[in-house]
Amino acid sequence: MLIFILRRLAQSVAVLLAVGLVAFTLFRYVGDPINAMVGQDTSIQEREELRERLGLNDPAPVQFAHFIINSVQGKFGLSYRTSEPVGRMILERLPATMELAFVAALFSLCVGVPMGVWTGLYPRHWSSRVLQAASLIGVSLPTFLIGILLILVFAVILGVLPSFGRGDTVAFGWWTSGFFTFSGLKALILPSITLGLFQLTLIMRLVRSEMLEVMRTDYIKFARARGLTNRAVNFGHALKNTLVPVITIAGLQLGGIIAFAIVTETVFSWPGMGQLFVQSVQFADIPVMAAYLLLVAFFFVAINLAVDLLYYAVDPRLRGGMATQAARGH
Amino acid sequence: MAVADFMRRVADSDIWYSFKSSRVVVGATVVTVFIILAAFLSPILAPHTPFDPATLNLSDALKPPVMFGDDADWSFLLGTDEQGRDVLSSIMYGTRLSLVVGIAATAFAMVLGIALGLISGYVGGAVDAFIMRLADVQLTFPALLVALLIDGVVRGLISVQRHDEIALYVIVGAIGLSFWVQYARTVRGSVLVEKGKEYVQAARVIGLSPVLIMVRHVLPNVMGPVLVIATINLGLAILTEATLSFLGVGLPSTQPSLGTLIRLGNDVLLSGTWWIVIFPGVTLAALVLAVNLLGDWLRDALNPKLR
């Protein structure tokens, strides 16, 4: 088990270093950092001094090491667009994206799993067929179109929900939260539905097919023969055994949620990291892009690691497998 | 005679039987063919030329579709936008661009993926390890993010005016570069299987060059799964292009694709002019849904395990 964790950690660090190399290459060689920092009338000599002082004349490996060390400390340099420290810009926008992603993931799990269980238990019921067809359309509709439709119905025609922004927020230190004000909660509804809908349909279809599979197995028949209640069979035996693939997909999709938050945030003018990233792409603001890339890579790698470790917590069979593998000196 | 023979072979084939026995697939084909024809014949069929400023008239601006509203005009079937451009014509020209970008990006990704997959599988060793680790790292990120990043880097390297001129190529390149991994992995896997077979050894004994063996002998035997992936990815590529254009980093508003049209319509959505955004949106959704259904069917129909 310990060997497994250490090996996975080493892999994660390797991926992060590879992404770090890409980010460093962007940061250092796309556009000139000096040009972005100084005015037109700076002499060549002053530029050279600055270059020397910033360490831009050092060998590339040394610069890369500096870049990684600074990144770990959250120092990503200054934005080309606003001349603010990139670290602070991202930190200001982190809470908005995190809260949106959290609510969207919660929504997709809390609605998707029951819907999947229902359609898996009663596949011939008319409501299951309706849900199946709706989920197919849901998969094909682009995220931004769902957002626009929701705005059209709930903000333009009905006028009951806001179409942009976070509403009022409460500050806790550097973290701003929309969870504690009425307008903040109202502003969360449409964006999180937009962001969570794709994940919802995915989770529903997954739970459904897993449930159909599990319900055919012998241990379910045996549990019924023991006279257990339907509830105990459906949830205690069947649902529990569908959880491993659901955790995998849900975990990996959490990364997808962060990526597609870019689209949702643009539709709803949500002041998060995704919106910042789109703006920085439009203005070719390389330091922000490099920092965002590193941050997202970190999230993805952390999530993948957590998902792998969760397997062993959820599925006792794997733990047994690990033990025998370890005994064989694998 | 040859044509008649071919038609009979098609009519007797399993694929044709599987095709005509599914009403959904036939419907998806009809929708796809209809959209493709309408898009590529737009210079002939479209009632207006929406991106020729000389034909625009501001007094035609913001007319609702013919079924909704009294000041509607029958020559503007689906209404007009705030500059008096016909929505139907814009959609037809926009769909053409979306299809061109989607098909070109898919083809680019396919060629790149096949080439890297062949090299990886045939050469092996350090080259193989490098290409596959690169694929692993890229697969950690969603394709949309990769495409956005590539677009941003290109913007950093060239000026803004220059970027608008070559936006079409940039976006095809960005989407292509973010979708090559699946092809490369599939081709590499098949090459590893095919490489040991006797016909490849025979070709090697004759003294053919490795490039010739790969392209003429190995490639035809791995094309089946590749074409299935391409069909499925076509829908995804069209969607990615639309998303990028919607985010304002894809095609500029001087040559709008469906995604650009939706973005422009979204900017004026709060004034209640829903038709500017809904009709391009419905076209996009119908196109992607139909292409996806066709891709899924093709995958199942070509999979011998499912027959």
XYZ file of C-alpha atoms in Angstrom:
637
model
C 0.000 0.000 0.000
C 2.757 2.428 0.992
C 4.777 1.508 -2.093
C 1.703 2.061 -4.230
C 1.099 5.522 -2.734
C 4.754 6.500 -3.142
C 4.803 5.361 -6.767
C 1.610 7.278 -7.555
C 3.076 10.354 -5.846
C 6.228 10.115 -7.938
C 4.144 9.857 -11.122
C 2.115 12.891 -10.084
C 5.234 14.948 -9.467
C 6.606 13.893 -12.867
C 3.406 15.032 -14.627
C 3.506 18.341 -12.740
C 7.144 18.891 -13.717
C 6.309 18.170 -17.372
C 3.466 20.698 -17.284
C 5.800 23.063 -15.438
C 8.256 22.779 -18.312
C 5.527 23.708 -20.795
C 4.446 26.627 -18.606
C 8.055 27.771 -18.230
C 8.651 27.618 -21.984
C 5.561 29.768 -22.553
C 6.499 32.177 -19.811
C 10.085 32.612 -20.909
C 10.070 32.326 -24.695
C 6.649 33.506 -25.936
C 6.905 37.275 -25.928
C 9.699 39.142 -24.118
C 9.238 39.616 -20.343
C 11.476 42.721 -20.434
C 9.389 44.448 -23.110
C 6.299 43.894 -21.000
C 7.936 45.479 -17.936
C 9.665 48.615 -19.204
C 8.617 51.652 -21.199
C 9.629 52.675 -24.722
C 12.388 55.034 -23.611
C 14.419 52.537 -21.595
C 17.971 52.319 -22.916
C 19.483 49.067 -24.094
C 21.955 49.214 -21.234
C 19.211 49.509 -18.637
C 17.392 46.625 -20.288
C 20.543 44.520 -20.062
C 20.956 45.383 -16.380
C 17.348 44.414 -15.688
C 17.859 41.233 -17.663
C 20.894 40.367 -15.555
C 19.156 41.280 -12.291
C 16.093 39.119 -13.090
C 18.342 36.205 -13.911
C 17.227 36.034 -17.542
C 20.841 35.495 -18.637
C 21.248 32.398 -16.469
C 21.386 28.974 -18.110
C 17.915 27.618 -18.956
C 17.936 24.794 -16.355
C 18.750 27.304 -13.588
C 15.909 29.558 -14.777
C 13.562 26.574 -14.837
C 14.506 25.701 -11.257
C 13.839 29.313 -10.200
C 10.510 29.214 -12.025
C 9.423 26.035 -10.229
C 10.541 27.333 -6.811
C 8.687 30.620 -7.351
C 5.587 28.798 -8.597
C 5.465 26.594 -5.508
C 5.483 29.789 -3.438
C 2.659 31.237 -5.542
C 4.851 33.848 -7.283
C 3.888 33.876 -10.952
C 5.145 37.326 -11.935
C 3.112 40.285 -13.208
C 0.224 40.180 -15.662
C 1.011 41.735 -19.075
C -2.531 43.115 -19.204
C -3.084 44.690 -15.768
C 0.475 44.720 -14.306
C -0.895 43.165 -11.106
C 0.767 40.162 -9.451
C -0.693 37.072 -11.143
C -0.788 35.137 -7.870
C -3.101 37.689 -6.255
C -5.329 37.943 -9.362
C -5.894 34.191 -9.322
C -6.355 34.040 -5.562
C -9.063 36.704 -5.763
C -10.979 34.658 -8.293
C -10.373 31.209 -6.852
C -13.319 31.220 -4.380
C -15.876 32.037 -7.097
C -14.783 29.087 -9.255
C -14.438 26.708 -6.310
C -17.916 27.451 -4.968
C -19.454 27.129 -8.434
C -17.660 23.821 -9.112
C -18.583 22.489 -5.684
C -22.298 23.273 -6.035
C -22.342 21.915 -9.611
C -20.677 18.649 -8.556
C -23.043 18.318 -5.582
C -26.038 18.956 -7.837
C -24.954 16.398 -10.442
C -24.321 13.721 -7.783
C -27.435 14.346 -5.691
C -29.736 14.332 -8.720
C -27.794 11.995 -11.023
C -27.393 9.021 -8.663
C -31.107 8.753 -7.660
C -32.152 9.189 -11.299
C -29.713 6.457 -12.324
C -30.961 4.119 -9.572
C -34.589 4.711 -10.595
C -34.008 4.141 -14.317
C -31.841 1.108 -13.509
C -34.439 -0.510 -11.235
C -37.434 0.210 -13.478
C -35.992 0.391 -17.013
C -39.419 -0.174 -18.624
C -41.302 2.482 -16.687
C -42.387 5.404 -18.907
C -40.547 7.949 -16.739
C -37.302 6.011 -17.206
C -37.699 6.170 -20.967
C -38.321 9.919 -20.802
C -35.217 10.398 -18.638
C -33.133 8.258 -21.028
C -34.162 10.293 -24.072
C -33.665 13.588 -22.201
C -30.160 12.548 -21.151
C -29.190 11.826 -24.775
C -30.230 15.343 -25.744
C -28.459 16.695 -22.664
C -25.188 15.099 -23.785
C -25.457 16.616 -27.257
C -26.353 20.166 -26.182
C -23.273 22.357 -25.811
C -22.772 23.821 -22.332
C -23.030 27.422 -23.441
C -26.322 26.765 -25.217
C -27.855 25.302 -22.043
C -26.728 28.415 -20.162
C -28.229 30.723 -22.788
C -31.532 28.816 -22.755
C -31.691 29.005 -18.950
C -30.982 32.756 -19.035
C -33.629 33.234 -21.715
C -36.301 31.391 -19.713
C -35.511 32.328 -16.097
C -33.931 35.766 -16.468
C -35.410 37.315 -19.628
C -38.912 35.813 -19.857
C -39.732 34.989 -16.206
C -37.319 37.485 -14.654
C -36.932 35.478 -11.421
C -33.188 34.734 -11.374
C -30.141 36.900 -12.115
C -28.324 36.306 -15.417
C -24.837 37.484 -14.436
C -22.443 37.927 -11.516
C -22.229 36.395 -8.039
C -24.652 38.623 -6.155
C -23.544 39.884 -2.714
C -20.644 38.059 -1.119
C -19.337 37.795 2.432
C -15.573 37.959 2.994
C -13.714 35.575 5.310
C -10.141 36.790 5.141
C -9.196 36.439 1.456
C -12.020 33.995 0.747
C -15.276 35.539 -0.492
C -18.384 33.410 -0.227
C -21.794 33.676 -1.885
C -23.290 30.987 0.371
C -24.438 33.354 3.101
C -26.504 35.946 1.277
C -29.853 35.485 -0.441
C -28.694 37.132 -3.678
C -25.496 35.071 -3.628
C -27.456 31.820 -3.403
C -29.886 32.948 -6.094
C -26.979 33.807 -8.410
C -25.540 30.301 -7.950
C -28.622 28.431 -9.221
C -28.438 28.908 -13.003
C -24.627 28.643 -13.406
C -24.381 25.487 -11.305
C -27.238 23.797 -13.192
C -25.539 24.727 -16.481
C -22.193 23.402 -15.323
C -23.567 20.264 -13.639
C -26.009 19.125 -16.312
C -23.494 17.274 -18.477
C -22.016 15.504 -15.442
C -25.543 14.711 -14.267
C -26.486 12.915 -17.483
C -23.167 11.073 -17.464
C -23.570 9.898 -13.859
C -27.192 8.924 -14.459
C -26.344 6.776 -17.496
C -23.427 5.205 -15.680
C -25.372 4.328 -12.512
C -28.215 2.989 -14.684
C -26.047 0.614 -16.711
C -24.157 -0.529 -13.602
C -27.440 -1.131 -11.744
C -28.822 -3.159 -14.661
C -25.661 -5.250 -14.597
C -25.593 -5.779 -10.838
C -29.303 -6.639 -10.558
C -28.698 -9.713 -12.736
C -26.006 -11.181 -10.483
C -26.453 -14.161 -8.191
C -25.807 -12.382 -4.936
C -28.796 -10.114 -5.571
C -30.980 -13.192 -6.175
C -29.552 -14.708 -3.025
C -30.231 -11.567 -1.013
C -33.856 -11.660 -2.202
C -34.062 -15.350 -1.302
C -32.897 -14.459 2.195
C -36.037 -12.361 2.426
C -34.328 -8.994 2.719
C -36.471 -5.936 2.047
C -36.323 -4.322 -1.368
C -34.683 -1.303 0.192
C -31.887 -3.345 1.740
C -31.281 -5.180 -1.555
C -31.421 -2.105 -3.774
C -29.314 0.205 -1.664
C -27.309 -2.065 0.634
C -26.270 -4.620 -1.987
C -26.844 -3.228 -5.462
C -25.998 0.475 -5.203
C -22.901 -0.156 -3.093
C -21.418 -2.302 -5.847
C -22.000 0.324 -8.510
C -19.999 2.914 -6.607
C -16.462 2.158 -7.837
C -16.973 3.229 -11.477
C -19.154 6.119 -10.313
C -16.370 7.421 -8.085
C -13.871 7.121 -10.947
C -15.981 9.000 -13.430
C -17.272 11.551 -10.931
C -13.727 12.213 -9.753
C -12.289 12.545 -13.213
C -15.237 14.698 -14.237
C -14.456 17.091 -11.401
C -11.504 18.078 -13.568
C -13.916 18.491 -16.458
C -16.075 20.713 -14.277
C -13.146 23.014 -13.621
C -12.368 23.157 -17.363
C -15.944 23.755 -18.469
C -16.312 26.379 -15.757
C -14.446 28.480 -18.357
C -17.519 28.345 -20.597
C -20.115 28.703 -17.852
C -18.291 31.631 -16.285
C -18.202 33.405 -19.644
C -21.941 32.881 -20.219
C -22.885 34.157 -16.758
C -20.096 36.775 -16.371
C -19.077 34.832 -13.262
C -15.956 36.486 -11.771
C -13.896 33.289 -11.513
C -10.608 31.876 -12.766
C -12.129 30.572 -16.008
C -13.229 34.054 -17.056
C -9.757 35.343 -16.180
C -8.235 32.611 -18.360
C -10.414 33.454 -21.383
C -9.510 37.136 -21.033
C -5.824 36.260 -20.778
C -6.084 34.095 -23.922
C -7.711 36.979 -25.795
C -4.937 39.376 -24.737
C -2.135 36.764 -24.974
C -1.398 37.448 -21.295
C 1.189 34.673 -21.009
C 2.001 34.845 -17.244
C -1.679 34.375 -16.343
C -2.024 31.523 -18.831
C 1.063 29.785 -17.481
C -0.113 30.158 -13.878
C -3.617 28.914 -14.703
C -2.154 25.934 -16.548
C -0.028 24.996 -13.538
C -2.889 25.444 -11.101
C -5.312 23.340 -13.166
C -2.638 20.664 -13.631
C -2.177 20.605 -9.873
C -5.923 20.176 -9.306
C -6.175 17.405 -11.892
C -3.232 15.483 -10.529
C -4.491 15.851 -6.961
C -7.971 14.661 -7.973
C -6.592 11.657 -9.873
C -4.495 10.725 -6.873
C -7.467 11.067 -4.511
C -9.634 8.919 -6.818
C -7.011 6.163 -6.894
C -6.746 6.186 -3.119
C -10.537 6.211 -2.721
C -10.776 2.939 -4.654
C -8.973 1.204 -1.868
C -11.204 2.736 0.738
C -14.394 1.738 -1.129
C -13.563 -1.659 -2.603
C -12.226 -4.254 -0.128
C -11.426 -6.636 -3.019
C -8.726 -4.275 -4.282
C -7.200 -4.076 -0.843
C -6.841 -7.849 -0.842
C -5.290 -7.665 -4.307
C -2.788 -5.088 -3.120
C -1.836 -7.224 -0.126
C -1.085 -10.287 -2.250
C 0.749 -8.163 -4.804
C 2.846 -6.649 -2.055
C 3.545 -10.121 -0.650
C 4.839 -11.186 -4.057
C 7.219 -8.287 -3.836
C 5.528 -6.451 -6.694
C -22.664 -3.328 -64.915
C -20.023 -2.564 -62.332
C -22.296 -0.023 -60.711
C -25.187 -2.487 -60.572
C -22.929 -5.121 -59.043
C -21.721 -2.673 -56.470
C -25.290 -1.651 -55.610
C -26.281 -5.296 -55.160
C -23.304 -5.929 -52.883
C -24.239 -2.904 -50.799
C -27.877 -3.992 -50.630
C -26.866 -7.481 -49.445
C -24.393 -6.266 -46.823
C -24.864 -6.451 -43.057
C -24.147 -2.742 -42.683
C -26.968 -1.749 -45.031
C -29.349 -4.067 -43.190
C -28.329 -2.595 -39.815
C -28.665 0.888 -41.318
C -32.168 0.578 -42.728
C -33.543 -1.323 -39.729
C -32.943 1.616 -37.390
C -35.277 4.537 -37.885
C -33.168 6.784 -35.635
C -30.087 6.252 -37.807
C -31.988 6.893 -41.041
C -33.401 10.071 -39.493
C -29.945 11.204 -38.353
C -28.603 10.607 -41.873
C -31.409 12.642 -43.436
C -30.761 15.529 -41.011
C -26.986 15.405 -41.583
C -27.282 15.303 -45.380
C -29.864 18.103 -45.335
C -27.663 20.354 -43.178
C -24.541 19.615 -45.228
C -26.337 20.333 -48.531
C -27.909 23.539 -47.208
C -24.527 24.681 -45.884
C -22.383 23.974 -48.932
C -24.985 25.236 -51.398
C -25.470 28.437 -49.365
C -24.112 30.750 -52.125
C -26.920 29.439 -54.381
C -29.703 28.732 -51.890
C -29.337 31.480 -49.268
C -31.889 34.279 -49.772
C -29.369 37.013 -48.810
C -25.616 37.574 -48.662
C -25.375 38.619 -44.997
C -21.684 39.553 -44.966
C -21.726 41.842 -47.979
C -22.233 45.294 -46.344
C -23.631 46.697 -49.602
C -26.768 44.544 -49.396
C -27.560 45.395 -45.767
C -30.241 47.883 -44.841
C -30.584 49.119 -41.255
C -34.332 49.546 -41.692
C -34.512 45.739 -41.873
C -32.881 45.431 -38.433
C -34.357 43.258 -35.656
C -37.295 41.881 -37.592
C -38.845 38.898 -35.798
C -39.339 35.528 -37.550
C -42.425 35.359 -39.781
C -44.511 33.370 -37.302
C -43.946 35.816 -34.448
C -44.910 39.455 -34.842
C -46.687 41.790 -37.211
C -43.769 43.688 -38.755
C -42.229 40.438 -39.996
C -41.090 40.185 -43.591
C -41.436 37.005 -45.664
C -38.017 37.515 -47.253
C -36.511 37.209 -43.742
C -37.930 33.823 -42.779
C -36.154 33.553 -39.411
C -35.903 37.303 -38.708
C -32.888 39.632 -38.780
C -30.212 40.758 -36.321
C -29.462 44.284 -35.121
C -27.608 45.143 -38.335
C -30.343 43.865 -40.644
C -28.594 40.614 -41.547
C -30.897 37.727 -42.442
C -30.642 35.090 -39.689
C -31.376 32.155 -42.025
C -28.637 33.158 -44.488
C -26.166 33.786 -41.650
C -26.891 30.303 -40.324
C -26.331 28.695 -43.735
C -22.985 30.436 -44.262
C -22.039 29.872 -40.612
C -22.818 26.153 -40.772
C -20.562 25.886 -43.805
C -17.672 27.387 -41.828
C -18.406 25.178 -38.802
C -18.401 22.082 -41.010
C -15.213 23.107 -42.818
C -13.380 23.718 -39.536
C -14.757 20.532 -37.955
C -13.851 18.323 -40.921
C -10.426 19.931 -41.459
C -9.549 19.704 -37.749
C -10.652 16.063 -37.572
C -8.630 15.234 -40.702
C -5.576 17.034 -39.294
C -5.865 15.231 -35.950
C -6.317 11.916 -37.783
C -3.253 12.367 -40.003
C -1.115 13.541 -37.087
C -2.355 10.759 -34.794
C -1.869 8.066 -37.440
C 1.658 9.267 -38.236
C 2.719 9.430 -34.572
C 0.967 6.127 -33.799
C 2.697 4.346 -36.717
C 6.100 5.730 -35.721
C 5.504 4.921 -32.066
C 4.400 1.349 -32.719
C 6.870 0.534 -35.498
C 10.021 2.179 -34.132
C 9.407 1.466 -30.446
C 12.028 2.178 -27.798
C 12.708 5.712 -26.605
C 10.683 7.325 -29.423
C 7.656 5.239 -28.454
C 8.084 6.064 -24.772
C 8.394 9.794 -25.494
C 5.310 9.976 -27.726
C 3.183 7.929 -25.351
C 4.198 9.908 -22.240
C 3.388 13.094 -24.169
C -0.013 11.564 -24.926
C -0.514 10.695 -21.242
C 0.243 14.216 -20.071
C -2.001 15.774 -22.716
C -4.805 13.369 -21.858
C -4.770 14.746 -18.313
C -6.303 17.940 -19.696
C -9.644 18.338 -21.455
C -9.292 19.026 -25.181
C -11.007 22.406 -24.819
C -8.306 23.630 -22.441
C -5.510 22.472 -24.749
C -7.111 24.185 -27.743
C -7.570 27.433 -25.756
C -3.950 27.343 -24.660
C -2.643 26.797 -28.204
C -4.787 29.665 -29.452
C -3.426 31.939 -26.711
C 0.177 31.033 -27.514
C -0.342 31.810 -31.214
C -1.808 35.169 -30.219
C 1.337 35.821 -28.176
C 3.532 35.095 -31.171
C 1.783 37.170 -33.854
C -0.051 40.483 -33.982
C -3.820 40.818 -33.587
C -4.628 41.856 -37.183
C -2.521 39.036 -38.509
C -4.355 36.669 -36.160
C -7.780 37.573 -37.573
C -6.537 36.817 -41.081
C -5.306 33.343 -40.220
C -7.881 32.621 -37.477
C -9.317 29.751 -39.543
C -5.979 27.939 -39.745
C -5.142 28.654 -36.101
C -8.378 27.118 -34.891
C -8.060 24.069 -37.165
C -4.518 23.578 -35.858
C -5.497 24.094 -32.226
C -8.395 21.610 -32.367
C -6.352 19.132 -34.401
C -3.475 19.241 -31.920
C -5.854 18.636 -29.008
C -7.491 15.526 -30.521
C -4.576 13.458 -31.904
C -4.015 11.305 -28.808
C -6.860 8.842 -29.324
C -5.812 8.042 -32.907
C -2.166 7.614 -31.959
C -2.999 5.201 -29.147
C -5.361 3.126 -31.308
C -2.961 2.962 -34.258
C -0.008 2.129 -32.024
C -1.928 -0.730 -30.425
C -2.931 -2.161 -33.813
C 0.592 -1.750 -35.206
C 2.044 -3.725 -32.315
C -0.346 -6.561 -33.197
C 0.172 -6.367 -36.986
C 3.957 -5.974 -36.800
C 4.528 -9.595 -35.822
C 2.292 -11.040 -38.538
C 3.687 -12.952 -41.480
C 2.710 -10.566 -44.245
C 4.735 -7.793 -42.607
C 7.706 -10.112 -42.178
C 7.340 -11.154 -45.834
C 7.351 -7.514 -46.910
C 10.464 -6.937 -44.855
C 12.197 -9.960 -46.396
C 11.483 -8.619 -49.897
C 13.416 -5.554 -48.773
C 10.724 -2.885 -48.749
C 11.541 0.286 -46.850
C 9.974 0.708 -43.369
C 7.957 3.731 -44.566
C 6.476 1.725 -47.445
C 5.654 -1.208 -45.162
C 3.925 1.082 -42.685
C 1.890 3.026 -45.232
C 1.054 0.296 -47.770
C 0.785 -2.802 -45.596
C 0.135 -1.945 -41.959
C -1.991 1.191 -42.341
C -4.871 -0.344 -44.372
C -5.309 -2.950 -41.634
C -5.674 -0.397 -38.832
C -7.950 2.058 -40.679
C -11.276 0.583 -39.490
C -11.171 1.724 -35.862
C -9.523 4.979 -36.931
C -12.459 5.905 -39.172
C -14.918 5.130 -36.365
C -13.009 7.421 -33.984
C -12.972 10.100 -36.681
C -16.771 9.979 -37.065
C -17.299 10.238 -33.313
C -14.718 13.011 -32.999
C -16.269 15.027 -35.837
C -19.208 15.978 -33.596
C -16.784 16.807 -30.798
C -14.609 18.935 -33.102
C -17.629 20.923 -34.341
C -18.657 21.457 -30.721
C -15.145 22.540 -29.676
C -14.974 25.045 -32.545
C -18.376 26.436 -31.561
C -17.277 26.733 -27.934
C -14.021 28.507 -28.847
C -15.856 30.899 -31.172
C -18.459 31.490 -28.476
C -15.692 32.372 -26.011
C -14.458 34.945 -28.536
C -11.157 33.221 -29.324
C -12.262 31.323 -32.430
C -13.447 32.762 -35.713
C -13.851 36.592 -35.778
C -17.230 38.242 -36.375
C -16.196 39.113 -39.946
C -16.378 35.409 -40.835
C -18.779 33.985 -38.255
C -19.321 30.283 -37.623
C -22.338 28.979 -35.698
C -20.487 29.558 -32.423
C -19.692 33.175 -33.347
C -23.339 33.744 -34.315
C -24.471 32.410 -30.932
C -22.004 34.722 -29.162
C -23.219 37.761 -31.125
C -26.839 36.799 -30.382
C -26.032 36.240 -26.723
C -24.670 39.796 -26.450
C -28.139 41.185 -27.223
C -30.119 38.411 -25.512
C -31.318 40.551 -22.605
C -33.262 42.791 -25.012
C -35.531 39.801 -25.732
C -34.489 39.174 -29.362
C -34.359 35.434 -28.836
C -34.388 34.412 -32.519
C -30.855 35.707 -33.153
C -29.443 33.158 -30.726
C -31.988 30.310 -30.702
C -31.947 29.400 -34.413
C -28.146 29.046 -34.734
C -28.227 27.169 -31.414
C -30.858 24.703 -32.618
C -28.930 24.174 -35.880
C -25.731 23.453 -33.970
C -27.456 21.065 -31.544
C -29.237 19.208 -34.385
C -26.014 18.874 -36.386
C -23.990 17.589 -33.429
C -26.743 15.213 -32.273
C -27.157 13.747 -35.780
C -23.398 13.306 -36.298
C -23.050 11.732 -32.838
C -25.885 9.268 -33.528
C -24.243 8.295 -36.830
C -20.883 7.831 -35.109
C -22.365 5.629 -32.381
C -24.186 3.535 -34.954
C -21.079 3.107 -37.098
C -19.086 2.013 -34.057
C -21.667 -0.629 -33.148
C -22.267 -1.769 -36.746
C -18.539 -2.308 -37.398
C -18.004 -4.109 -34.101
C -18.299 -7.864 -34.812
C -18.799 -8.607 -31.116
C -22.144 -6.799 -31.088
C -23.690 -8.583 -34.109
